[in-house]
């Protein structure tokens, strides 16, 4: 990926980062890069994620998904990092068949989806690092029941991705299911480029080797200066802008197929950097659609946001058929892609015009290699930012409190005392 | 809808609103309510939206969609407010058939969708207030071409919703298409409860009269005090929290089918209140999924957010099949809904525990009447907030600048000078 941070400099934006500050920050980037390289070399927890392009065994993925060959759809049962990376890839890239995700615990969604699916031709991909994730196991039990109720052999259609032990591992052993290991030392939100993220894409015919190759090329660009490393330029500018009041981080791809990418980035960013009272709020947006929704606020509201555009240099296009339409002469001889590109340029200029900091991330195409590079680059950006913030990038301690309470409630603990109530109800 | 703002009071949260301040603010709410009632009585621009439950002619909608009876899918071509309200309804409610939306300008999306659709059984619903929206007209021309290329008569399958004049009106006249009027005096983002939002739902068998009836009941609850009006309680607390540093407004429904609702709310909020340097940043989230994505940040990051939960008291449920799973004893005898509800309660408590302001919005079920009430209530909340902020709630002047630039670019104007560049590229 390439990154243009010009519109986030103090010469263009307010808040903006002075070039002289960036030059000084670059010394910290060099130190952080050393730390990151050391973590990678030692396979330290979290840093190990950045080794995935060299470590992931796509041959093993191919072997594990071989028994599912011919599936016309894949239903992935997983939540958070066990679903989002995979969904980002299957939504972004052309697939042979449909990818579905049960990444919530919602009775209406589960029954509607199971009613609609032809289970005979649907593979199930169940993913949980621990093998004990409540939402995932509960959903999987319901899915398994549906296969049995319709006399379809789920054991011939199920792939398990999990750790060395736990319920899912036992289940796989018992029914002789294909199993993929979760990568060691890699938090869920950093697992898009591992077995976890790649398996559903592989089942649906995506060239996962090329995804990995794109990530590997991005990995090779990591160097000790933000001026040489697109990923570090992005991580450093986001960090520096947050300190100057840009406390929202808007991911705004200009491709419908990258909508899930923005959701993936929101998780990566929030869980990695949202700690110790720090962290920008990630916001998902989509161009051109959100020009008709969020742009009013971005341009005329508080200058407290960094807007990150993501777009491809090249891609498929569709000509706009000729028609004699009043006031729409400017569409003549254009294409849908041309219209989209003009809207992108205008929106970028429109934010620059009011000094709202924005960054342009460019990839070659929305294809396997470029998307692999984009995901790797953004992971490296977040790791770099974590070093600059000096937070524990790879843990998520704050989610444990609620998990424990939910378990207690299900075990029959009394309903929680509400902290404070002020109910306003309709007469 | 019912609203509990207890966890946003100063006694529970930081930032939080002192009860004494709320009491004083209530005098301004009374004045604002008078202003709103006057605007409604006079049918003033924008305020007229709050009259829709009495004004919308569902009979005319039924008549206009009658020729499309039997369609198995509806493809709506529209952008922003011309799509989001309709999508919120068709995603939230049970429909007979599928609803698709072309609400972007993206060549890959358009060709993939048209390749997949059985056009013979697909109705087209094209929506543009002005009849000249570039994205919508361009997409519609491509769609029409696809029907013609496959020898399917689009004129028998197309409904137009537009104003008194413009390209779409001319087209409808020329081909004798059914036409629905856009509601007078109602900005697009406030048009969910009008022809614009209701037509696709009506084609797909939704009981739109009940949607409107639910809105009407919510309309009757509007009174001159935030303590008596759930919608005003919400609008007032959001406003008061923004002033105290909660500059992000997170909509977090706990139903998968309300995911689009959060997107609708984000548009309503951003375009209405994002002006004059003011306006919270709307953030879309989804429970329980985003507990595994955003909760770490919400609990451990800066206390600069208001999190608004939306949930239903009642709904369908699915038992979790029995299984002997290590460490998951607490799932025994439970249901997917029970697990979801426990996770909701735990998450709400988890934010209250750290004093992050949060509000609980409760509806009876995710059904026609309650969703109609929810949309109306949130519109009234935003109108009230607009009065408190003293902004022009119903305009969106900041989006015009970019539209003009995009048109110039397409007409062949030179590429824009970039304000500032600092490109970092891979070696």
Short mmCIF file of C-alpha atoms in Angstrom, two decimals, chain A residues 1-424:
data_model
loop_
_atom_site.label_atom_id
_atom_site.label_comp_id
_atom_site.label_asym_id
_atom_site.label_seq_id
_atom_site.Cartn_x
_atom_site.Cartn_y
_atom_site.Cartn_z
CA UNK A 1 0.00 0.00 0.00
CA UNK A 2 0.99 3.60 -0.49
CA UNK A 3 0.09 6.34 1.94
CA UNK A 4 -0.20 10.09 1.40
CA UNK A 5 -0.22 11.97 4.70
CA UNK A 6 0.10 15.46 3.18
CA UNK A 7 -3.42 16.51 4.17
CA UNK A 8 -2.68 15.66 7.79
CA UNK A 9 0.31 18.00 8.11
CA UNK A 10 0.04 21.32 9.94
CA UNK A 11 0.57 23.07 6.61
CA UNK A 12 -2.78 21.69 5.42
CA UNK A 13 -4.91 20.77 8.41
CA UNK A 14 -5.93 21.84 11.87
CA UNK A 15 -5.29 19.83 13.86
CA UNK A 16 -2.29 18.91 11.81
CA UNK A 17 1.20 17.63 12.51
CA UNK A 18 4.15 19.98 11.99
CA UNK A 19 6.79 18.55 9.73
CA UNK A 20 9.42 19.32 12.37
CA UNK A 21 7.54 17.20 14.92
CA UNK A 22 7.33 14.33 12.45
CA UNK A 23 11.08 14.51 11.97
CA UNK A 24 11.58 14.17 15.73
CA UNK A 25 8.92 11.46 15.98
CA UNK A 26 10.86 9.53 13.36
CA UNK A 27 13.59 8.83 15.93
CA UNK A 28 10.95 7.13 18.10
CA UNK A 29 9.70 5.26 15.04
CA UNK A 30 13.23 3.93 14.53
CA UNK A 31 13.34 2.69 18.13
CA UNK A 32 9.88 1.20 17.83
CA UNK A 33 10.89 -0.56 14.64
CA UNK A 34 13.84 -2.12 16.44
CA UNK A 35 11.51 -3.30 19.20
CA UNK A 36 9.10 -4.74 16.64
CA UNK A 37 11.87 -6.52 14.73
CA UNK A 38 13.17 -7.99 17.96
CA UNK A 39 9.68 -9.17 18.90
CA UNK A 40 9.30 -10.74 15.49
CA UNK A 41 12.68 -12.43 15.65
CA UNK A 42 11.87 -13.90 19.05
CA UNK A 43 8.31 -14.84 18.07
CA UNK A 44 7.04 -12.86 21.04
CA UNK A 45 3.31 -12.83 21.74
CA UNK A 46 1.61 -10.48 19.34
CA UNK A 47 4.69 -9.47 17.40
CA UNK A 48 4.55 -13.01 16.03
CA UNK A 49 1.53 -11.90 13.98
CA UNK A 50 3.86 -9.92 11.73
CA UNK A 51 5.71 -13.15 10.88
CA UNK A 52 2.57 -14.77 9.45
CA UNK A 53 3.46 -14.14 5.79
CA UNK A 54 6.52 -16.33 6.27
CA UNK A 55 4.98 -18.75 8.72
CA UNK A 56 1.49 -19.54 7.52
CA UNK A 57 1.25 -22.97 5.91
CA UNK A 58 -1.10 -22.54 2.97
CA UNK A 59 -0.46 -26.16 1.99
CA UNK A 60 -1.96 -27.29 5.29
CA UNK A 61 -4.95 -25.05 4.65
CA UNK A 62 -5.40 -26.59 1.20
CA UNK A 63 -5.24 -30.08 2.70
CA UNK A 64 -7.70 -29.30 5.46
CA UNK A 65 -10.28 -27.77 3.14
CA UNK A 66 -9.93 -30.49 0.48
CA UNK A 67 -12.71 -32.65 2.01
CA UNK A 68 -15.07 -29.68 1.65
CA UNK A 69 -14.36 -29.31 -2.05
CA UNK A 70 -17.52 -28.67 -3.98
CA UNK A 71 -19.29 -26.77 -1.21
CA UNK A 72 -21.34 -23.97 -2.71
CA UNK A 73 -21.39 -22.00 0.51
CA UNK A 74 -19.40 -21.78 3.72
CA UNK A 75 -20.98 -20.97 7.04
CA UNK A 76 -18.35 -19.70 9.44
CA UNK A 77 -19.26 -19.87 13.12
CA UNK A 78 -16.96 -17.61 15.12
CA UNK A 79 -16.98 -14.19 16.74
CA UNK A 80 -14.66 -11.17 16.79
CA UNK A 81 -11.25 -11.99 15.37
CA UNK A 82 -12.42 -15.50 14.53
CA UNK A 83 -14.77 -14.10 11.89
CA UNK A 84 -13.79 -10.57 10.88
CA UNK A 85 -10.53 -11.29 9.05
CA UNK A 86 -12.12 -14.09 7.07
CA UNK A 87 -15.18 -11.96 6.28
CA UNK A 88 -12.94 -9.12 5.12
CA UNK A 89 -11.25 -11.44 2.63
CA UNK A 90 -14.38 -13.20 1.33
CA UNK A 91 -16.23 -9.88 0.98
CA UNK A 92 -13.33 -8.12 -0.74
CA UNK A 93 -12.35 -10.87 -3.18
CA UNK A 94 -14.17 -12.82 -5.85
CA UNK A 95 -15.37 -16.14 -4.46
CA UNK A 96 -16.89 -19.24 -5.99
CA UNK A 97 -19.93 -19.44 -3.75
CA UNK A 98 -21.29 -17.58 -0.79
CA UNK A 99 -19.69 -16.92 2.59
CA UNK A 100 -21.99 -16.60 5.60
CA UNK A 101 -20.97 -15.67 9.12
CA UNK A 102 -22.64 -16.39 12.45
CA UNK A 103 -20.66 -13.88 14.47
CA UNK A 104 -23.37 -12.82 16.86
CA UNK A 105 -25.67 -14.61 19.26
CA UNK A 106 -29.09 -13.79 17.88
CA UNK A 107 -31.91 -16.33 17.69
CA UNK A 108 -33.76 -14.62 14.82
CA UNK A 109 -30.62 -14.43 12.69
CA UNK A 110 -29.66 -18.04 13.32
CA UNK A 111 -33.07 -19.50 12.48
CA UNK A 112 -33.59 -17.30 9.42
CA UNK A 113 -30.19 -18.23 8.06
CA UNK A 114 -30.55 -21.95 8.69
CA UNK A 115 -34.02 -21.91 7.09
CA UNK A 116 -32.58 -20.33 3.95
CA UNK A 117 -29.46 -22.43 3.52
CA UNK A 118 -29.20 -25.61 1.48
CA UNK A 119 -27.25 -27.52 4.12
CA UNK A 120 -26.42 -30.33 1.73
CA UNK A 121 -24.09 -28.00 -0.18
CA UNK A 122 -22.97 -25.83 2.76
CA UNK A 123 -19.69 -26.37 4.56
CA UNK A 124 -19.36 -25.38 8.21
CA UNK A 125 -16.22 -23.71 9.48
CA UNK A 126 -16.19 -23.38 13.25
CA UNK A 127 -13.48 -21.23 14.78
CA UNK A 128 -12.55 -20.62 18.40
CA UNK A 129 -9.04 -20.23 19.71
CA UNK A 130 -9.91 -21.51 23.18
CA UNK A 131 -12.52 -23.95 21.96
CA UNK A 132 -14.80 -22.63 24.69
CA UNK A 133 -16.15 -19.30 23.32
CA UNK A 134 -19.76 -19.30 24.55
CA UNK A 135 -21.37 -17.62 21.54
CA UNK A 136 -19.53 -19.81 19.06
CA UNK A 137 -20.19 -23.08 20.83
CA UNK A 138 -23.86 -22.23 21.37
CA UNK A 139 -24.31 -21.32 17.70
CA UNK A 140 -22.45 -24.41 16.57
CA UNK A 141 -24.66 -26.69 18.66
CA UNK A 142 -27.72 -25.13 17.00
CA UNK A 143 -26.17 -25.50 13.54
CA UNK A 144 -25.25 -29.13 14.18
CA UNK A 145 -28.80 -29.81 15.33
CA UNK A 146 -30.18 -28.34 12.11
CA UNK A 147 -27.97 -30.62 9.99
CA UNK A 148 -29.09 -33.63 12.02
CA UNK A 149 -32.75 -32.61 11.83
CA UNK A 150 -32.46 -32.50 8.05
CA UNK A 151 -30.52 -35.77 7.89
CA UNK A 152 -27.43 -34.13 6.46
CA UNK A 153 -24.13 -35.50 7.75
CA UNK A 154 -22.41 -32.52 9.33
CA UNK A 155 -19.26 -34.51 10.08
CA UNK A 156 -18.51 -34.68 6.34
CA UNK A 157 -18.93 -30.94 5.97
CA UNK A 158 -17.26 -29.43 9.01
CA UNK A 159 -13.83 -27.89 9.41
CA UNK A 160 -12.58 -26.90 12.85
CA UNK A 161 -9.97 -24.22 13.56
CA UNK A 162 -8.90 -24.23 17.19
CA UNK A 163 -6.10 -24.62 19.72
CA UNK A 164 -4.39 -27.74 21.07
CA UNK A 165 -7.13 -28.53 23.57
CA UNK A 166 -10.69 -27.59 24.48
CA UNK A 167 -14.18 -28.59 23.46
CA UNK A 168 -13.71 -28.03 19.76
CA UNK A 169 -10.51 -30.07 19.68
CA UNK A 170 -12.27 -32.94 21.51
CA UNK A 171 -15.18 -32.73 19.09
CA UNK A 172 -12.87 -32.85 16.10
CA UNK A 173 -11.03 -35.87 17.52
CA UNK A 174 -14.26 -37.68 18.29
CA UNK A 175 -15.70 -37.23 14.78
CA UNK A 176 -12.42 -37.30 12.86
CA UNK A 177 -12.96 -33.81 11.46
CA UNK A 178 -10.29 -31.86 9.62
CA UNK A 179 -8.63 -29.44 12.03
CA UNK A 180 -6.48 -26.40 11.45
CA UNK A 181 -4.39 -25.00 14.29
CA UNK A 182 -4.73 -21.40 15.38
CA UNK A 183 -1.42 -19.61 15.00
CA UNK A 184 0.67 -19.46 18.15
CA UNK A 185 1.28 -16.08 19.70
CA UNK A 186 -1.24 -14.29 17.49
CA UNK A 187 -4.25 -12.50 19.05
CA UNK A 188 -7.51 -13.08 17.20
CA UNK A 189 -7.68 -9.60 15.71
CA UNK A 190 -4.26 -10.16 14.08
CA UNK A 191 -5.15 -13.54 12.59
CA UNK A 192 -6.57 -12.54 9.19
CA UNK A 193 -3.43 -13.78 7.43
CA UNK A 194 -3.43 -17.15 9.23
CA UNK A 195 -5.49 -20.32 9.07
CA UNK A 196 -8.26 -18.40 10.86
CA UNK A 197 -8.72 -15.81 8.15
CA UNK A 198 -7.66 -17.78 5.10
CA UNK A 199 -9.59 -21.06 5.39
CA UNK A 200 -13.05 -19.83 4.31
CA UNK A 201 -11.51 -17.96 1.38
CA UNK A 202 -9.61 -21.11 0.39
CA UNK A 203 -12.82 -23.20 0.46
CA UNK A 204 -14.39 -20.66 -1.91
CA UNK A 205 -11.57 -20.76 -4.41
CA UNK A 206 -9.62 -17.66 -3.44
CA UNK A 207 -5.93 -17.77 -4.29
CA UNK A 208 -4.77 -17.55 -0.68
CA UNK A 209 -1.13 -17.98 -1.67
CA UNK A 210 -1.34 -14.65 -3.47
CA UNK A 211 -2.96 -13.01 -0.44
CA UNK A 212 0.03 -14.16 1.61
CA UNK A 213 2.48 -13.08 -1.08
CA UNK A 214 0.97 -9.58 -1.01
CA UNK A 215 1.41 -9.47 2.75
CA UNK A 216 5.00 -10.68 2.39
CA UNK A 217 5.83 -7.83 0.03
CA UNK A 218 4.37 -5.37 2.53
CA UNK A 219 6.40 -7.00 5.28
CA UNK A 220 9.57 -6.38 3.32
CA UNK A 221 8.85 -2.64 3.31
CA UNK A 222 9.15 -2.37 7.10
CA UNK A 223 12.12 -0.12 7.80
CA UNK A 224 13.25 2.17 10.57
CA UNK A 225 11.68 5.38 9.25
CA UNK A 226 8.13 6.54 8.73
CA UNK A 227 9.30 8.23 5.54
CA UNK A 228 10.24 4.86 4.07
CA UNK A 229 7.45 2.66 5.43
CA UNK A 230 3.84 3.33 4.42
CA UNK A 231 2.49 1.36 7.38
CA UNK A 232 4.57 3.35 9.86
CA UNK A 233 3.67 6.64 8.20
CA UNK A 234 0.02 5.78 8.85
CA UNK A 235 0.52 4.58 12.44
CA UNK A 236 2.65 7.60 13.31
CA UNK A 237 0.33 10.20 11.83
CA UNK A 238 -2.73 8.68 13.54
CA UNK A 239 -0.89 8.75 16.87
CA UNK A 240 0.32 12.31 16.39
CA UNK A 241 -3.12 13.55 15.35
CA UNK A 242 -4.84 11.90 18.31
CA UNK A 243 -2.55 13.86 20.62
CA UNK A 244 -3.69 17.03 18.82
CA UNK A 245 -7.41 16.37 19.16
CA UNK A 246 -8.35 14.04 16.31
CA UNK A 247 -9.94 11.53 18.62
CA UNK A 248 -12.02 9.77 15.98
CA UNK A 249 -10.41 7.61 13.32
CA UNK A 250 -12.70 7.21 10.32
CA UNK A 251 -11.94 4.39 7.87
CA UNK A 252 -13.62 5.29 4.58
CA UNK A 253 -12.90 2.90 1.73
CA UNK A 254 -14.30 3.87 -1.68
CA UNK A 255 -15.17 0.31 -2.67
CA UNK A 256 -18.34 -1.44 -1.59
CA UNK A 257 -16.38 -4.70 -1.32
CA UNK A 258 -14.13 -3.13 1.33
CA UNK A 259 -17.01 -2.26 3.68
CA UNK A 260 -16.08 -5.19 5.92
CA UNK A 261 -12.45 -4.08 5.83
CA UNK A 262 -13.52 -0.96 7.74
CA UNK A 263 -15.15 -3.16 10.37
CA UNK A 264 -12.02 -5.29 10.60
CA UNK A 265 -9.89 -2.19 11.03
CA UNK A 266 -12.23 -0.88 13.73
CA UNK A 267 -11.67 -4.03 15.76
CA UNK A 268 -7.93 -4.08 15.18
CA UNK A 269 -7.61 -0.45 16.24
CA UNK A 270 -10.05 -0.42 19.17
CA UNK A 271 -8.91 -3.60 20.91
CA UNK A 272 -5.22 -2.88 20.35
CA UNK A 273 -5.03 0.79 21.29
CA UNK A 274 -8.12 1.39 23.45
CA UNK A 275 -6.55 1.11 26.88
CA UNK A 276 -5.10 3.11 29.78
CA UNK A 277 -7.56 5.92 28.98
CA UNK A 278 -6.11 6.25 25.48
CA UNK A 279 -7.28 5.40 21.99
CA UNK A 280 -9.05 7.07 19.10
CA UNK A 281 -12.62 5.92 18.45
CA UNK A 282 -12.68 4.01 15.18
CA UNK A 283 -15.58 4.92 12.90
CA UNK A 284 -16.65 2.92 9.86
CA UNK A 285 -17.70 4.79 6.78
CA UNK A 286 -18.06 3.98 3.09
CA UNK A 287 -17.58 6.12 0.04
CA UNK A 288 -19.38 7.32 -1.95
CA UNK A 289 -22.50 6.36 0.08
CA UNK A 290 -21.56 8.21 3.26
CA UNK A 291 -21.07 11.47 1.38
CA UNK A 292 -24.85 11.48 1.69
CA UNK A 293 -24.69 10.70 5.40
CA UNK A 294 -21.51 11.67 7.25
CA UNK A 295 -19.86 14.28 5.03
CA UNK A 296 -21.98 17.15 6.39
CA UNK A 297 -20.58 16.43 9.85
CA UNK A 298 -17.01 15.86 8.68
CA UNK A 299 -16.91 19.15 6.84
CA UNK A 300 -18.97 21.37 9.14
CA UNK A 301 -18.70 19.69 12.55
CA UNK A 302 -15.78 19.74 14.98
CA UNK A 303 -12.28 19.16 13.53
CA UNK A 304 -11.79 16.16 15.80
CA UNK A 305 -11.41 13.42 13.22
CA UNK A 306 -8.85 11.78 10.99
CA UNK A 307 -10.53 10.47 7.84
CA UNK A 308 -8.63 7.68 6.11
CA UNK A 309 -9.62 7.04 2.52
CA UNK A 310 -8.79 3.67 1.00
CA UNK A 311 -8.96 3.25 -2.73
CA UNK A 312 -7.59 1.22 -5.59
CA UNK A 313 -5.77 2.66 -8.58
CA UNK A 314 -7.47 0.32 -10.97
CA UNK A 315 -10.43 -2.00 -11.23
CA UNK A 316 -13.43 -3.13 -13.24
CA UNK A 317 -15.66 -0.45 -14.69
CA UNK A 318 -19.11 -0.09 -16.20
CA UNK A 319 -20.00 2.58 -18.78
CA UNK A 320 -23.03 4.74 -18.03
CA UNK A 321 -25.48 4.17 -20.91
CA UNK A 322 -26.30 7.24 -22.95
CA UNK A 323 -29.47 9.06 -22.15
CA UNK A 324 -30.67 12.56 -22.71
CA UNK A 325 -31.16 13.73 -19.13
CA UNK A 326 -31.69 17.32 -18.09
CA UNK A 327 -28.85 18.72 -16.03
CA UNK A 328 -26.89 15.47 -16.18
CA UNK A 329 -24.82 16.24 -19.25
CA UNK A 330 -21.72 15.63 -17.18
CA UNK A 331 -22.51 11.90 -17.00
CA UNK A 332 -22.24 11.55 -20.78
CA UNK A 333 -19.27 9.41 -21.83
CA UNK A 334 -18.51 8.65 -18.20
CA UNK A 335 -18.49 5.40 -16.27
CA UNK A 336 -19.61 4.38 -12.80
CA UNK A 337 -15.95 4.20 -11.84
CA UNK A 338 -15.31 7.65 -13.28
CA UNK A 339 -18.19 9.09 -11.29
CA UNK A 340 -16.96 7.38 -8.14
CA UNK A 341 -13.40 8.64 -8.68
CA UNK A 342 -14.58 12.22 -9.24
CA UNK A 343 -16.64 12.03 -6.05
CA UNK A 344 -13.66 10.70 -4.15
CA UNK A 345 -11.39 13.50 -5.35
CA UNK A 346 -14.04 16.09 -4.57
CA UNK A 347 -14.62 14.70 -1.09
CA UNK A 348 -10.93 14.62 -0.30
CA UNK A 349 -10.62 18.22 -1.49
CA UNK A 350 -13.72 19.17 0.45
CA UNK A 351 -12.16 18.02 3.73
CA UNK A 352 -8.79 19.54 2.87
CA UNK A 353 -10.60 22.81 2.16
CA UNK A 354 -11.75 23.05 5.79
CA UNK A 355 -8.52 21.61 7.20
CA UNK A 356 -9.95 18.33 8.45
CA UNK A 357 -6.98 15.97 8.52
CA UNK A 358 -7.25 13.14 6.03
CA UNK A 359 -4.97 10.45 4.67
CA UNK A 360 -5.12 8.60 1.39
CA UNK A 361 -4.21 4.91 1.34
CA UNK A 362 -3.84 3.54 -2.18
CA UNK A 363 -3.66 -0.06 -3.33
CA UNK A 364 -3.26 -1.32 -6.89
CA UNK A 365 -6.56 -3.17 -7.18
CA UNK A 366 -9.05 -4.79 -4.85
CA UNK A 367 -7.44 -8.17 -5.46
CA UNK A 368 -5.75 -10.93 -3.51
CA UNK A 369 -2.25 -9.45 -3.47
CA UNK A 370 -3.25 -5.88 -2.68
CA UNK A 371 -5.75 -6.80 0.01
CA UNK A 372 -3.17 -9.08 1.63
CA UNK A 373 -0.78 -6.13 1.62
CA UNK A 374 -3.41 -3.75 2.99
CA UNK A 375 -4.25 -5.99 5.94
CA UNK A 376 -0.59 -6.56 6.76
CA UNK A 377 0.21 -2.88 6.43
CA UNK A 378 -2.59 -1.82 8.73
CA UNK A 379 -1.57 -4.44 11.29
CA UNK A 380 1.96 -3.06 11.25
CA UNK A 381 0.57 0.48 11.52
CA UNK A 382 -1.38 -0.43 14.65
CA UNK A 383 1.60 -2.24 16.19
CA UNK A 384 3.75 0.83 15.58
CA UNK A 385 1.09 3.09 17.09
CA UNK A 386 0.95 0.82 20.13
CA UNK A 387 4.67 1.33 20.66
CA UNK A 388 4.29 5.10 20.37
CA UNK A 389 1.34 5.14 22.81
CA UNK A 390 3.30 2.71 25.00
CA UNK A 391 0.32 0.45 25.62
CA UNK A 392 0.01 -3.33 25.66
CA UNK A 393 -1.12 -3.66 22.07
CA UNK A 394 -1.81 -7.38 22.14
CA UNK A 395 -4.05 -7.85 25.17
CA UNK A 396 -7.72 -7.00 25.76
CA UNK A 397 -8.13 -7.20 29.54
CA UNK A 398 -11.19 -4.94 29.70
CA UNK A 399 -13.49 -7.45 28.04
CA UNK A 400 -13.04 -10.05 30.78
CA UNK A 401 -15.12 -8.27 33.44
CA UNK A 402 -18.33 -8.51 31.44
CA UNK A 403 -17.71 -12.10 30.37
CA UNK A 404 -17.50 -13.19 33.99
CA UNK A 405 -20.70 -11.32 34.87
CA UNK A 406 -22.56 -12.86 31.93
CA UNK A 407 -21.48 -16.34 33.00
CA UNK A 408 -22.67 -15.67 36.56
CA UNK A 409 -26.02 -14.46 35.32
CA UNK A 410 -26.49 -17.59 33.23
CA UNK A 411 -25.53 -19.70 36.21
CA UNK A 412 -28.48 -18.17 38.06
CA UNK A 413 -26.90 -15.25 39.90
CA UNK A 414 -29.38 -12.55 40.85
CA UNK A 415 -30.04 -9.86 38.28
CA UNK A 416 -27.56 -7.02 38.61
CA UNK A 417 -28.34 -4.05 40.75
CA UNK A 418 -28.69 -1.15 38.39
CA UNK A 419 -26.31 1.62 39.15
CA UNK A 420 -28.87 4.36 38.62
CA UNK A 421 -32.21 4.51 36.87
CA UNK A 422 -34.26 7.29 35.38
CA UNK A 423 -36.89 5.72 33.19
CA UNK A 424 -38.96 7.77 30.81
#
